[in-house]
Coordinates of C-alpha atoms and ligand atoms in Angstrom, one line a residue:
X1 CA 83.2 99.7 96.7
X2 CA 82.3 96.0 94.5
X3 CA 80.0 93.6 96.0
X4 CA 80.5 90.6 94.0
X5 CA 81.1 87.1 95.8
X6 CA 84.1 87.0 97.1
X7 CA 86.0 84.4 95.1
X8 CA 88.5 82.0 98.5
X9 CA 90.7 80.0 98.3
X10 CA 91.9 76.1 99.7
X11 CA 94.6 74.6 99.4
X12 CA 93.3 72.7 96.2
X13 CA 93.7 76.2 94.8
X14 CA 97.5 76.6 95.6
X15 CA 99.7 73.9 92.2
X16 CA 102.9 74.9 94.4
X17 CA 103.6 75.8 98.2
X18 CA 102.7 79.8 98.2
X19 CA 106.1 81.9 98.4
X20 CA 103.5 84.6 100.5
X21 CA 101.5 82.7 103.4
X22 CA 100.7 84.7 106.1
X23 CA 100.0 87.9 106.4
X24 CA 100.6 89.6 109.1
X25 CA 103.2 87.1 109.9
X26 CA 105.4 87.6 107.0
X27 CA 104.8 92.1 107.4
X28 CA 105.7 91.7 110.7
X29 CA 108.7 89.6 110.3
X30 CA 109.2 91.1 106.9
X31 CA 112.8 93.8 107.1
X32 CA 114.7 94.8 104.0
X33 CA 117.6 94.4 105.7
X34 CA 117.4 90.9 105.2
X35 CA 116.4 90.7 101.4
X36 CA 120.2 92.8 101.2
X37 CA 121.6 89.5 103.1
X38 CA 119.8 87.3 99.6
X39 CA 121.2 89.8 97.6
X40 CA 124.9 89.8 99.6
X41 CA 128.0 88.5 97.6
X42 CA 128.3 90.3 95.1
X43 CA 132.3 91.6 94.5
X44 CA 133.9 94.4 96.2
X45 CA 130.6 94.6 98.8
X46 CA 128.3 96.2 95.7
X47 CA 125.6 96.3 94.1
X48 CA 124.6 96.3 90.8
X49 CA 121.3 95.1 89.1
X50 CA 123.1 92.8 86.1
X51 CA 125.2 91.3 88.3
X52 CA 123.0 90.3 90.5
X53 CA 120.3 89.3 87.5
X54 CA 123.4 87.7 85.5
X55 CA 126.5 86.7 87.2
X56 CA 125.3 85.4 90.0
X57 CA 123.9 82.6 88.3
X58 CA 126.3 82.5 85.1
X59 CA 129.0 80.5 87.1
X60 CA 126.7 78.6 89.1
X61 CA 124.1 74.8 89.0
X62 CA 121.9 77.7 86.0
X63 CA 125.2 78.4 83.8
X64 CA 123.4 75.6 81.5
X65 CA 119.2 77.0 82.3
X66 CA 117.0 78.9 79.6
X67 CA 117.0 83.3 80.9
X68 CA 115.3 84.6 78.3
X69 CA 113.8 81.8 75.5
X70 CA 112.4 84.3 73.1
X71 CA 109.7 83.9 70.7
X72 CA 109.0 85.9 67.0
X73 CA 107.0 85.0 64.3
X74 CA 108.3 83.0 61.7
X75 CA 112.4 82.4 63.2
X76 CA 112.4 78.9 65.5
X77 CA 112.6 79.7 68.2
X78 CA 116.0 81.4 70.2
X79 CA 116.6 80.0 73.9
X80 CA 119.4 82.3 76.2
X81 CA 120.7 80.9 79.1
X82 CA 122.2 81.7 82.3
X83 CA 126.1 81.7 81.1
X84 CA 125.4 83.2 77.4
X85 CA 124.0 85.6 78.6
X86 CA 126.8 87.0 81.0
X87 CA 129.1 86.4 78.5
X88 CA 126.3 89.1 76.0
X89 CA 126.4 91.4 78.7
X90 CA 129.7 91.7 79.3
X91 CA 130.8 91.8 75.6
X92 CA 128.7 95.1 75.5
X93 CA 129.7 96.5 78.9
X94 CA 132.8 96.0 76.2
X95 CA 131.9 98.0 73.6
X96 CA 130.9 100.6 75.5
X97 CA 133.9 101.0 77.5
X98 CA 135.6 100.7 74.0
X99 CA 133.8 103.9 72.3
X100 CA 135.0 105.8 76.2
X101 CA 131.2 105.5 77.8
X102 CA 131.8 106.4 82.0
X103 CA 129.4 105.5 84.9
X104 CA 126.2 107.3 85.3
X105 CA 126.8 108.9 81.3
X106 CA 122.6 107.3 79.3
X107 CA 122.7 104.9 77.2
X108 CA 118.8 104.6 75.2
X109 CA 117.9 101.2 73.5
X110 CA 115.2 101.3 71.4
X111 CA 114.4 98.3 70.1
X112 CA 111.0 95.5 69.3
X113 CA 111.5 92.3 72.0
X114 CA 114.1 91.3 70.4
X115 CA 117.7 89.3 72.1
X116 CA 119.9 92.8 71.5
X117 CA 117.4 94.6 73.1
X118 CA 117.8 92.7 77.1
X119 CA 121.5 92.3 76.3
X120 CA 122.2 96.4 75.8
X121 CA 120.1 96.4 79.0
X122 CA 121.2 94.8 81.1
X123 CA 124.9 95.4 79.2
X124 CA 124.3 99.4 80.0
X125 CA 123.9 97.9 83.5
X126 CA 126.5 96.0 84.3
X127 CA 128.7 98.9 82.7
X128 CA 126.8 100.6 85.4
X129 CA 125.6 103.5 82.6
X130 CA 122.4 105.2 83.0
X131 CA 119.4 103.1 80.9
X132 CA 116.9 103.9 78.9
X133 CA 114.2 101.3 76.9
X134 CA 112.2 103.6 74.9
X135 CA 109.4 102.0 72.8
X136 CA 109.6 100.9 69.7
X137 CA 106.7 102.3 68.3
X138 CA 107.6 105.8 69.1
X139 CA 107.7 108.2 66.7
X140 CA 110.9 110.4 65.5
X141 CA 109.4 113.5 67.9
X142 CA 108.8 111.2 71.8
X143 CA 111.8 110.1 70.8
X144 CA 113.6 113.0 70.3
X145 CA 112.3 114.6 73.5
X146 CA 113.0 112.1 75.2
X147 CA 117.1 111.2 74.1
X148 CA 117.8 115.2 75.1
X149 CA 115.8 114.7 77.9
X150 CA 117.9 111.9 79.1
X151 CA 121.4 113.4 78.0
X152 CA 121.5 110.8 75.6
X153 CA 125.6 109.8 74.7
X154 CA 124.3 105.9 73.4
X155 CA 121.8 105.0 71.3
X156 CA 120.4 101.4 70.7
X157 CA 118.7 100.9 67.6
X158 CA 117.9 98.8 64.7
X159 CA 119.0 99.9 61.0
X160 CA 114.8 99.9 60.3
X161 CA 113.9 102.0 62.8
X162 CA 117.3 104.1 63.0
X163 CA 116.2 105.2 59.3
X164 CA 112.5 105.3 59.2
X165 CA 113.3 107.3 62.9
X166 CA 116.3 108.4 64.2
X167 CA 117.9 109.8 60.9
X168 CA 116.2 112.9 60.4
X169 CA 116.7 114.0 63.8
X170 CA 119.7 113.5 64.8
X171 CA 121.4 117.3 64.7
X172 CA 118.1 117.5 66.5
X173 CA 120.1 115.1 69.1
X174 CA 123.3 117.4 70.3
X175 CA 124.3 115.0 73.5
X176 CA 123.4 111.4 70.5
X177 CA 126.9 110.1 70.2
X178 CA 126.4 107.2 69.2
X179 CA 124.4 105.2 67.1
X180 CA 124.3 101.0 67.5
X181 CA 123.0 99.4 65.0
X182 CA 121.6 96.2 65.2
X183 CA 120.9 94.6 61.0
X184 CA 116.9 92.9 61.5
X185 CA 118.0 90.5 58.9
X186 CA 120.1 89.5 60.4
X187 CA 122.8 90.6 58.3
X188 CA 125.7 93.5 59.6
X189 CA 124.3 97.9 58.7
X190 CA 127.3 100.6 57.2
X191 CA 124.5 103.4 57.7
X192 CA 126.6 106.0 57.4
X193 CA 127.4 108.2 60.2
X194 CA 126.0 104.9 62.6
X195 CA 128.2 101.4 63.9
X196 CA 127.2 98.0 63.7
X197 CA 126.5 95.9 66.8
X198 CA 126.9 93.0 65.5
X199 CA 131.0 94.1 64.2
X200 CA 131.0 96.2 67.8
X201 CA 130.8 92.8 69.3
X202 CA 132.8 90.5 67.7
X203 CA 135.5 92.5 69.1
X204 CA 135.1 92.2 72.1
X205 CA 136.3 90.1 75.1
X206 CA 133.5 88.3 76.7
X207 CA 135.2 89.7 80.3
X208 CA 134.4 92.3 82.3
X209 CA 134.8 94.1 85.5
X210 CA 131.2 94.9 86.5
X211 CA 130.1 98.7 88.1
X212 CA 131.2 99.0 91.0
X213 CA 128.0 100.8 91.8
X214 CA 126.2 101.2 94.9
X215 CA 122.5 100.6 96.4
X216 CA 121.8 104.5 95.2
X217 CA 123.2 105.1 92.2
X218 CA 121.5 105.7 88.7
X219 CA 120.8 102.7 87.0
X220 CA 117.2 103.2 84.8
X221 CA 115.6 106.8 83.1
X222 CA 111.8 105.4 82.8
X223 CA 110.0 107.4 81.0
X224 CA 105.8 107.7 82.8
X225 CA 103.4 106.4 80.7
X226 CA 101.8 109.6 79.5
X227 CA 97.6 109.0 80.8
X228 CA 97.6 112.5 82.1
X229 CA 99.7 115.0 80.6
X230 CA 102.5 114.9 79.2
X231 CA 105.3 112.0 80.2
X232 CA 108.3 113.2 82.8
X233 CA 110.8 110.8 82.9
X234 CA 111.3 109.1 86.3
X235 CA 114.8 108.7 88.0
X236 CA 115.7 105.0 89.4
X237 CA 118.8 103.1 91.8
X238 CA 121.0 99.7 92.0
X239 CA 118.8 99.5 95.5
X240 CA 115.8 98.9 93.6
X241 CA 117.0 94.8 92.8
X242 CA 115.8 94.9 96.4
X243 CA 111.8 95.4 95.8
X244 CA 112.3 93.5 92.1
X245 CA 113.3 90.5 94.6
X246 CA 110.9 91.1 97.1
X247 CA 108.2 91.0 94.9
X248 CA 109.4 88.1 92.7
X249 CA 108.4 86.4 95.5
X250 CA 105.1 87.8 97.2
X251 CA 103.7 88.6 94.2
X252 CA 104.3 86.8 91.3
X253 CA 105.8 84.1 93.5
X254 CA 108.3 83.1 91.6
X255 CA 109.3 80.1 92.3
X256 CA 112.6 77.7 90.5
X257 CA 110.7 75.6 87.5
X258 CA 108.4 79.0 86.2
X259 CA 108.6 79.2 82.4
X260 CA 107.4 82.7 83.1
X261 CA 104.9 84.9 80.9
X262 CA 105.6 89.0 81.0
X263 CA 104.0 90.7 78.3
X264 CA 104.5 93.9 79.2
X265 CA 107.3 95.8 76.3
X266 CA 110.1 96.9 77.7
X267 CA 109.3 100.6 77.1
X268 CA 107.4 100.6 80.2
X269 CA 108.8 99.6 84.0
X270 CA 106.4 96.8 83.7
X271 CA 108.2 95.4 80.9
X272 CA 111.8 95.5 82.9
X273 CA 111.4 95.1 86.1
X274 CA 108.8 92.3 85.9
X275 CA 110.5 91.2 82.2
X276 CA 113.9 91.6 82.9
X277 CA 115.0 92.1 86.1
X278 CA 112.4 89.7 88.5
X279 CA 112.1 86.3 86.9
X280 CA 115.7 86.9 86.1
X281 CA 116.6 87.4 90.0
X282 CA 115.0 84.6 91.2
X283 CA 117.1 82.2 88.2
X284 CA 112.9 81.7 86.1
X285 CA 113.2 81.3 82.9
X286 CA 111.1 84.4 80.3
X287 CA 109.0 83.8 77.3
X288 CA 109.7 86.2 75.0
X289 CA 107.5 87.4 72.6
X290 CA 108.0 89.7 69.6
X291 CA 104.8 89.4 68.2
X292 CA 102.0 92.3 69.1
X293 CA 99.0 91.5 70.6
X294 CA 97.1 88.1 68.6
X295 CA 94.5 85.9 70.7
X296 CA 94.3 82.8 68.8
X297 CA 99.0 83.3 68.8
X298 CA 98.5 83.9 73.1
X299 CA 96.4 81.3 73.8
X300 CA 99.2 79.4 71.5
X301 CA 101.4 80.8 73.5
X302 CA 100.4 80.0 76.9
X303 CA 99.7 76.7 76.1
X304 CA 103.1 75.3 73.6
X305 CA 105.1 76.9 76.0
X306 CA 104.2 75.6 79.0
X307 CA 102.9 78.5 80.7
X308 CA 103.2 78.6 84.5
X309 CA 103.4 82.2 85.5
X310 CA 101.6 84.8 84.3
X311 CA 101.7 88.8 84.1
X312 CA 99.5 90.6 82.0
X313 CA 97.9 93.8 81.3
X314 CA 94.0 94.6 81.9
X315 CA 93.4 95.7 78.6
X316 CA 95.0 92.8 76.8
X317 CA 92.0 90.2 79.0
X318 CA 89.7 92.6 77.5
X319 CA 91.3 92.2 73.9
X320 CA 90.8 88.2 74.8
X321 CA 86.5 89.0 76.3
X322 CA 86.6 90.4 73.1
X323 CA 87.7 88.2 70.9
X324 CA 84.9 85.8 72.1
X325 CA 85.2 82.5 74.1
X326 CA 85.5 80.0 70.8
X327 CA 88.9 81.0 70.8
X328 CA 90.1 79.2 74.2
X329 CA 88.1 76.8 73.9
X330 CA 90.7 75.2 71.8
X331 CA 93.9 75.2 74.0
X332 CA 94.4 74.0 77.5
X333 CA 96.6 75.2 80.0
X334 CA 96.9 72.6 82.7
X335 CA 100.0 73.8 83.3
X336 CA 99.6 77.2 84.1
X337 CA 99.2 77.9 87.8
X338 CA 99.2 82.1 88.2
X339 CA 98.5 84.8 86.8
X340 CA 98.2 88.2 87.1
X341 CA 97.1 92.2 86.4
X342 CA 99.0 95.1 85.9
X343 CA 98.5 98.6 84.8
X344 CA 94.6 100.0 84.8
X345 CA 91.7 98.9 86.9
X346 CA 91.1 95.4 86.4
X347 CA 87.2 95.0 85.7
X348 CA 85.7 92.2 88.3
X349 CA 84.3 91.0 85.0
X350 CA 87.2 90.1 84.3
X351 CA 88.8 88.9 87.5
X352 CA 85.6 86.0 87.0
X353 CA 86.6 85.8 83.0
X354 CA 89.4 84.5 83.8
X355 CA 88.0 81.7 85.8
X356 CA 86.0 81.0 83.2
X357 CA 87.9 81.3 80.4
X358 CA 91.5 80.2 81.5
X359 CA 89.9 78.4 84.8
X360 CA 92.8 80.4 87.3
X361 CA 91.2 83.9 88.3
X362 CA 93.0 87.8 87.4
X363 CA 95.5 88.4 90.0
X364 CA 95.3 93.0 90.4
X365 CA 97.9 95.1 91.7
X366 CA 98.6 98.1 91.9
X367 CA 101.8 100.3 90.7
X368 CA 103.2 102.8 89.6
X369 CA 106.7 103.5 87.1
X370 CA 107.4 105.8 90.5
X371 CA 107.3 102.7 92.2
X372 CA 109.9 100.7 90.7
X373 CA 108.2 97.4 91.5
X374 CA 104.5 96.3 92.9
X375 CA 103.7 97.7 95.9
X376 CA 99.2 96.8 96.4
X377 CA 98.6 93.1 95.9
X378 CA 96.4 89.6 95.3
X379 CA 98.0 86.9 96.0
X380 CA 97.7 83.3 95.3
X381 CA 97.1 82.1 98.2
X382 CA 94.8 85.3 99.7
X383 CA 91.0 85.7 98.5
X384 CA 90.5 87.9 96.1
X385 CA 87.6 90.3 95.5
X386 CA 87.7 91.2 92.1
X387 CA 87.7 94.7 92.2
X388 CA 90.1 95.5 94.2
X389 CA 93.8 95.7 93.7
X390 CA 95.0 93.2 96.9
X391 CA 96.4 94.8 99.7
X392 CA 99.7 95.5 100.7
X393 CA 103.2 93.9 101.0
X394 CA 105.9 93.0 103.2
X395 CA 107.8 95.9 103.6
X396 CA 105.4 98.7 102.4
X397 CA 103.0 100.6 104.3
X398 CA 100.0 102.7 102.5
X399 CA 97.5 104.5 104.3
X400 CA 94.4 106.7 102.4
X401 CA 95.5 110.3 103.0
X402 CA 93.1 113.0 104.0
X403 CA 94.0 116.6 102.7
X404 CA 93.6 119.3 104.5
X405 CA 92.4 123.4 103.8
X406 CA 97.0 124.2 104.6
X407 CA 98.7 121.7 102.3
X408 CA 99.0 119.0 105.6
X409 CA 98.3 115.1 105.0
X410 CA 96.8 112.8 107.7
X411 CA 96.6 109.1 106.8
X412 CA 92.2 108.6 107.9
X413 CA 92.7 105.4 110.1
X414 CA 88.7 104.7 109.4
X415 CA 87.7 101.6 106.9
X416 CA 85.8 102.6 103.4
X417 CA 86.8 106.4 104.2
X418 CA 88.0 107.6 99.6
X419 CA 91.2 109.8 99.8
X420 CA 94.5 109.9 98.3
X421 CA 96.5 106.9 97.9
X422 CA 100.0 107.3 99.2
X423 CA 102.6 104.9 101.1
X424 CA 105.4 105.7 103.5
X425 CA 109.2 106.0 102.0
X426 CA 112.1 103.7 102.5
X427 CA 111.4 100.8 100.3
X428 CA 113.7 100.8 98.2
X429 CA 112.7 101.0 94.1
X430 CA 111.2 104.3 94.6
X431 CA 111.5 106.8 92.2
X432 CA 114.9 109.1 93.3
X433 CA 113.6 112.4 91.2
X434 CA 111.9 113.4 88.8
X435 CA 115.1 114.7 85.4
X436 CA 115.0 118.2 85.4
X437 CA 111.7 118.7 87.1
X438 CA 112.3 119.1 90.2
X439 CA 110.0 121.0 92.7
X440 CA 107.2 118.8 90.8
X441 CA 109.0 116.0 92.4
X442 CA 109.6 118.0 95.3
X443 CA 105.5 118.4 95.1
X444 CA 105.0 113.9 95.2
X445 CA 105.6 114.2 99.6
X446 CA 104.1 115.5 102.3
X447 CA 103.6 115.0 106.2
X448 CA 106.5 114.6 109.4
X449 CA 109.4 115.1 106.8
X450 CA 108.5 114.5 104.1
X451 CA 107.9 110.3 104.9
X452 CA 104.9 110.2 103.1
X453 CA 104.8 110.0 98.4
X454 CA 101.0 111.0 97.0
X455 CA 101.1 108.7 94.4
X456 CA 98.1 111.0 93.0
X457 CA 95.4 108.1 92.5
X458 CA 92.4 107.6 94.6
X459 CA 91.4 104.6 96.4
X460 CA 90.0 104.0 100.2
X461 CA 90.8 101.0 102.1
X462 CA 88.0 98.6 103.7
X463 CA 87.8 97.1 106.8
X464 CA 90.3 93.2 106.2
X465 CA 91.9 96.4 104.9
X466 CA 92.2 95.5 100.5
X467 CA 92.7 98.6 98.7
X468 CA 90.1 99.9 96.3
X469 CA 91.4 102.2 93.6
X470 CA 88.3 105.0 92.5
X471 CA 89.9 107.1 90.2
X472 CA 93.1 109.5 89.2
X473 CA 93.0 111.9 91.3
X474 CA 92.5 114.2 88.2
X475 CA 89.3 112.7 86.7
X476 CA 87.1 111.8 89.9
X477 CA 83.8 113.5 88.6
X478 CA 82.8 115.5 91.1
X479 CA 78.7 115.8 89.9
X480 CA 76.0 117.1 92.9
X481 CA 78.0 117.0 95.2
X482 CA 79.2 113.6 94.7
X483 CA 82.5 112.3 94.3
X484 CA 81.9 109.3 91.3
X485 CA 85.0 107.1 90.9
X486 CA 85.6 106.5 87.0
X487 CA 86.3 103.3 87.7
X488 CA 82.5 102.2 89.0
X489 CA 81.2 103.0 87.1
X490 CA 82.5 101.5 84.4
X491 CA 83.3 98.3 85.9
X492 CA 79.1 98.3 86.3
X493 CA 78.8 98.7 82.2
X494 CA 81.1 96.0 81.7
X495 CA 78.9 94.1 83.2
X496 CA 76.4 94.1 79.7
X497 CA 77.3 91.7 78.2
X498 CA 77.3 94.2 75.2
X499 CA 80.1 95.8 76.6
X500 CA 83.9 95.2 75.6
X501 CA 85.9 98.4 76.9
X502 CA 84.5 102.3 78.8
X503 CA 85.7 105.2 79.8
X504 CA 83.9 107.4 82.0
X505 CA 84.3 111.5 82.4
X506 CA 83.1 114.7 83.7
X507 CA 80.8 116.9 81.5
X508 CA 80.9 120.6 82.6
X509 CA 77.0 121.1 83.9
X510 CA 75.6 124.8 85.3
X511 CA 73.4 122.4 87.2
X512 CA 76.2 119.6 89.0
X513 CA 78.7 120.8 88.1
X514 CA 80.2 118.2 86.5
X515 CA 77.6 115.1 84.6
X516 CA 78.8 111.4 83.6
X517 CA 79.2 110.7 80.2
X518 CA 80.5 107.0 79.3
X519 CA 81.9 106.1 76.2
X520 CA 81.9 101.8 75.0
X521 CA 82.8 99.8 73.0
X522 CA 81.0 96.6 72.0
X523 CA 82.0 93.4 71.8
X524 CA 82.0 90.7 68.0
X525 CA 78.3 90.0 67.4
X526 CA 76.8 93.7 69.6
X527 CA 75.9 96.7 66.7
X528 CA 75.5 100.0 68.7
X529 CA 71.8 101.2 68.2
X530 CA 69.3 103.3 70.0
X531 CA 67.6 100.7 72.2
X532 CA 71.1 99.6 73.1
X533 CA 72.1 102.5 74.4
X534 CA 68.2 102.4 76.5
X535 CA 69.2 99.4 77.4
X536 CA 73.1 100.4 78.2
X537 CA 71.5 103.8 79.8
X538 CA 69.0 101.7 82.6
X539 CA 71.6 99.0 83.5
X540 CA 73.6 101.8 84.5
X541 CA 70.9 103.1 86.9
X542 CA 70.2 100.2 88.5
X543 CA 73.7 98.5 88.9
X544 CA 74.2 102.3 90.1
X545 CA 71.0 103.9 91.3
X546 CA 70.9 107.8 88.9
X547 CA 72.9 110.0 91.1
X548 CA 76.2 108.3 90.3
X549 CA 75.3 105.8 86.3
X550 CA 76.2 107.8 83.4
X551 CA 73.6 110.3 81.9
X552 CA 74.6 110.3 79.0
X553 CA 76.1 106.8 76.3
X554 CA 78.6 107.2 73.3
X555 CA 80.0 104.4 71.2
X556 CA 83.6 104.6 69.7
X557 CA 84.3 101.5 67.5
X558 CA 87.3 101.4 69.8
X559 CA 88.8 104.4 73.1
X560 CA 91.3 106.2 72.8
X561 CA 94.5 104.4 74.5
X562 CA 98.3 105.4 75.9
X563 CA 100.9 103.1 73.8
X564 CA 100.9 100.6 77.2
X565 CA 97.2 100.2 76.5
X566 CA 95.6 102.8 79.3
X567 CA 91.9 104.4 78.2
X568 CA 93.0 108.0 77.8
X569 CA 89.8 109.4 79.5
X570 CA 91.5 112.9 79.5
X571 CA 91.7 112.6 75.0
X572 CA 87.6 111.7 75.4
X573 CA 87.7 115.1 77.9
X574 CA 89.5 116.8 75.3
X575 CA 87.3 115.5 72.3
X576 CA 84.0 116.2 73.8
X577 CA 84.9 119.4 74.9
X578 CA 87.1 120.9 71.5
X579 CA 89.7 121.3 74.1
X580 CA 93.5 121.0 72.8
X581 CA 94.0 117.7 72.4
X582 CA 97.6 118.2 74.8
X583 CA 100.3 115.9 75.5
X584 CA 100.0 112.6 72.7
X585 CA 103.8 111.3 71.8
X586 CA 102.1 108.2 74.3
X587 CA 98.7 108.0 72.0
X588 CA 98.3 104.3 70.4
X589 CA 98.2 105.3 66.3
X590 CA 94.7 105.4 65.3
X591 CA 92.9 106.1 68.6
Ligands
ATP601 P1 101.4 109.4 84.2 O1 102.5 109.5 85.2 O2 102.0 110.3 82.7 O3 99.8 110.0 83.6 P2 101.1 106.7 84.2 O4 100.4 107.2 85.3 O5 99.1 105.9 83.1 O6 100.9 108.0 83.5 P3 102.5 104.7 84.5 O7 103.7 104.5 86.0 O8 102.9 103.5 83.8 O9 101.9 105.5 84.5 O10 100.5 103.8 85.5 C1 100.5 104.2 86.8 C2 99.3 104.0 86.9 O11 98.3 103.2 86.0 C3 98.7 104.6 88.9 O12 98.8 105.7 89.1 C4 97.1 104.0 88.3 O13 96.9 104.8 87.8 C5 97.4 103.1 86.8 N1 97.4 102.2 88.0 C6 98.0 100.6 87.7 N2 98.0 100.0 88.4 C7 96.7 99.9 89.1 C8 95.6 98.7 88.8 N3 95.6 97.4 89.7 N4 94.9 99.3 89.0 C9 94.0 101.0 89.7 N5 95.1 101.8 88.7 C10 97.0 100.8 88.6
MG602 MG1 100.8 108.5 87.1

């Protein structure tokens, strides 16, 4: 556990009254039934994510309020209001109806962060189809694998992506009947074997009945990031919307007049749950930027769009840190009031960097594709212990599990003990299956009545109830009888001024089992040298002690990452040991 000083919060840190101010009281009072009452009012007593997110606001006071503000280089901003979003998504639902797509059938979407992607996803949900967003940088094979696994009947993509990635593989996707294309130049598209989406939308009506889905009907199919192996298809249901609503309120502290920016792509669960659904549920305006990461552009957007709540990822924060302190000095962020991060452990160094450079600490939170929404979080009203992921949100029961030899598990009551992080079933956005892999799904649950979901992450809880990430169960290093979490070692290395990012693995060793090896990339202005290597070894030893500090350090220009920005330790290890690299479908190109 990190021993960095606690970042204390006072009333002066809160520019608006926080939604979540009394930790124990709110958890005691909370019930999922009461969230259900907030979401009541849908015609026929049904539950549909798109109705909750869009239609609920589209005829009322928010009709003309901006739901999404789309930004793209070289184009004027485009604002789409709640009323317009309802009309467009209805049209798309009518397009699906016209193609004979039935409830429960699968619609895949492969596009950059363009308005049509958002309309297709919301329209697909409204129609009762199961929507699966794919990241637009995927190559042909990962696309085909996912469409086949999900039995995709419709694919919405752009003419350019289609020609580059889908056309040649089309006959390898036997379930795929309809391909709807957005012309990237804004005109029409007439590629044989495809349909022009703009023409279909123009011919469709503005009104459509919302599918009479219930809470247990399948809504979204999300693939995991593939950090530890082949990506899994996690099945989600419409009832998940209750978690999106509650976490938008408690974890992101959304208020009606926020300008909110989630930097994740909808191809990953964060970009859907929090890039689309949660802000819409709360009637909040979201900024959507079509461009890739660029430090100068990002600071510019935070400033010019007046972003108030920003949800991003450690990889982006590390890249901003790497770009140096000069750029942010040119910008001002007076509106920004809350920053949160998810996806990987957030090093204490990054939490503090936020305070120094942006004027606000970064609030780490934890969840997974499987959990569908944020489970453990740091939130505006509460003190931050840098390096901790925070505390379980209202409605979430978490535990640290001890596994016994006979395969059973029991929650560890004492603080400060390492074990597998588990969540008690009952939160509405829990995944309901791994597609075509029932066995693997079943193995995720244990305890009486299988009431605990085991996350595959190791963590510990301190005496104040804060959770600390140790590492993925697969990544933990066993050295001379010690269990070493890579996160702790990486965070210590990150404290050195030269280090931009660090990835740590266990390297088999005949004497101690495994030795700790670190790979680091350096910040601008620093060059790899033997002297720096020795300095880093010394720094780590001083910080961590000889038993935990790395024995070896290697420099890399950058670390291999998934396209969602996670360091792929399994690849560092495979490369180090000369082993096969395994599934690299989500590997960022060039890493
Ligand atoms: P795969 O399951 O295919 O290996 P993945 O686990 O990276 O990929 P995601 O569901 O996108 O796929 O990521 C969830 C995982 O990311 C968590 O289980 C955890 O290991 C890590 N993670 C997310 N947020 C945090 C956080 N705040 N601190 C530490 N780890 C985090
Ligand atoms: Mg995972």
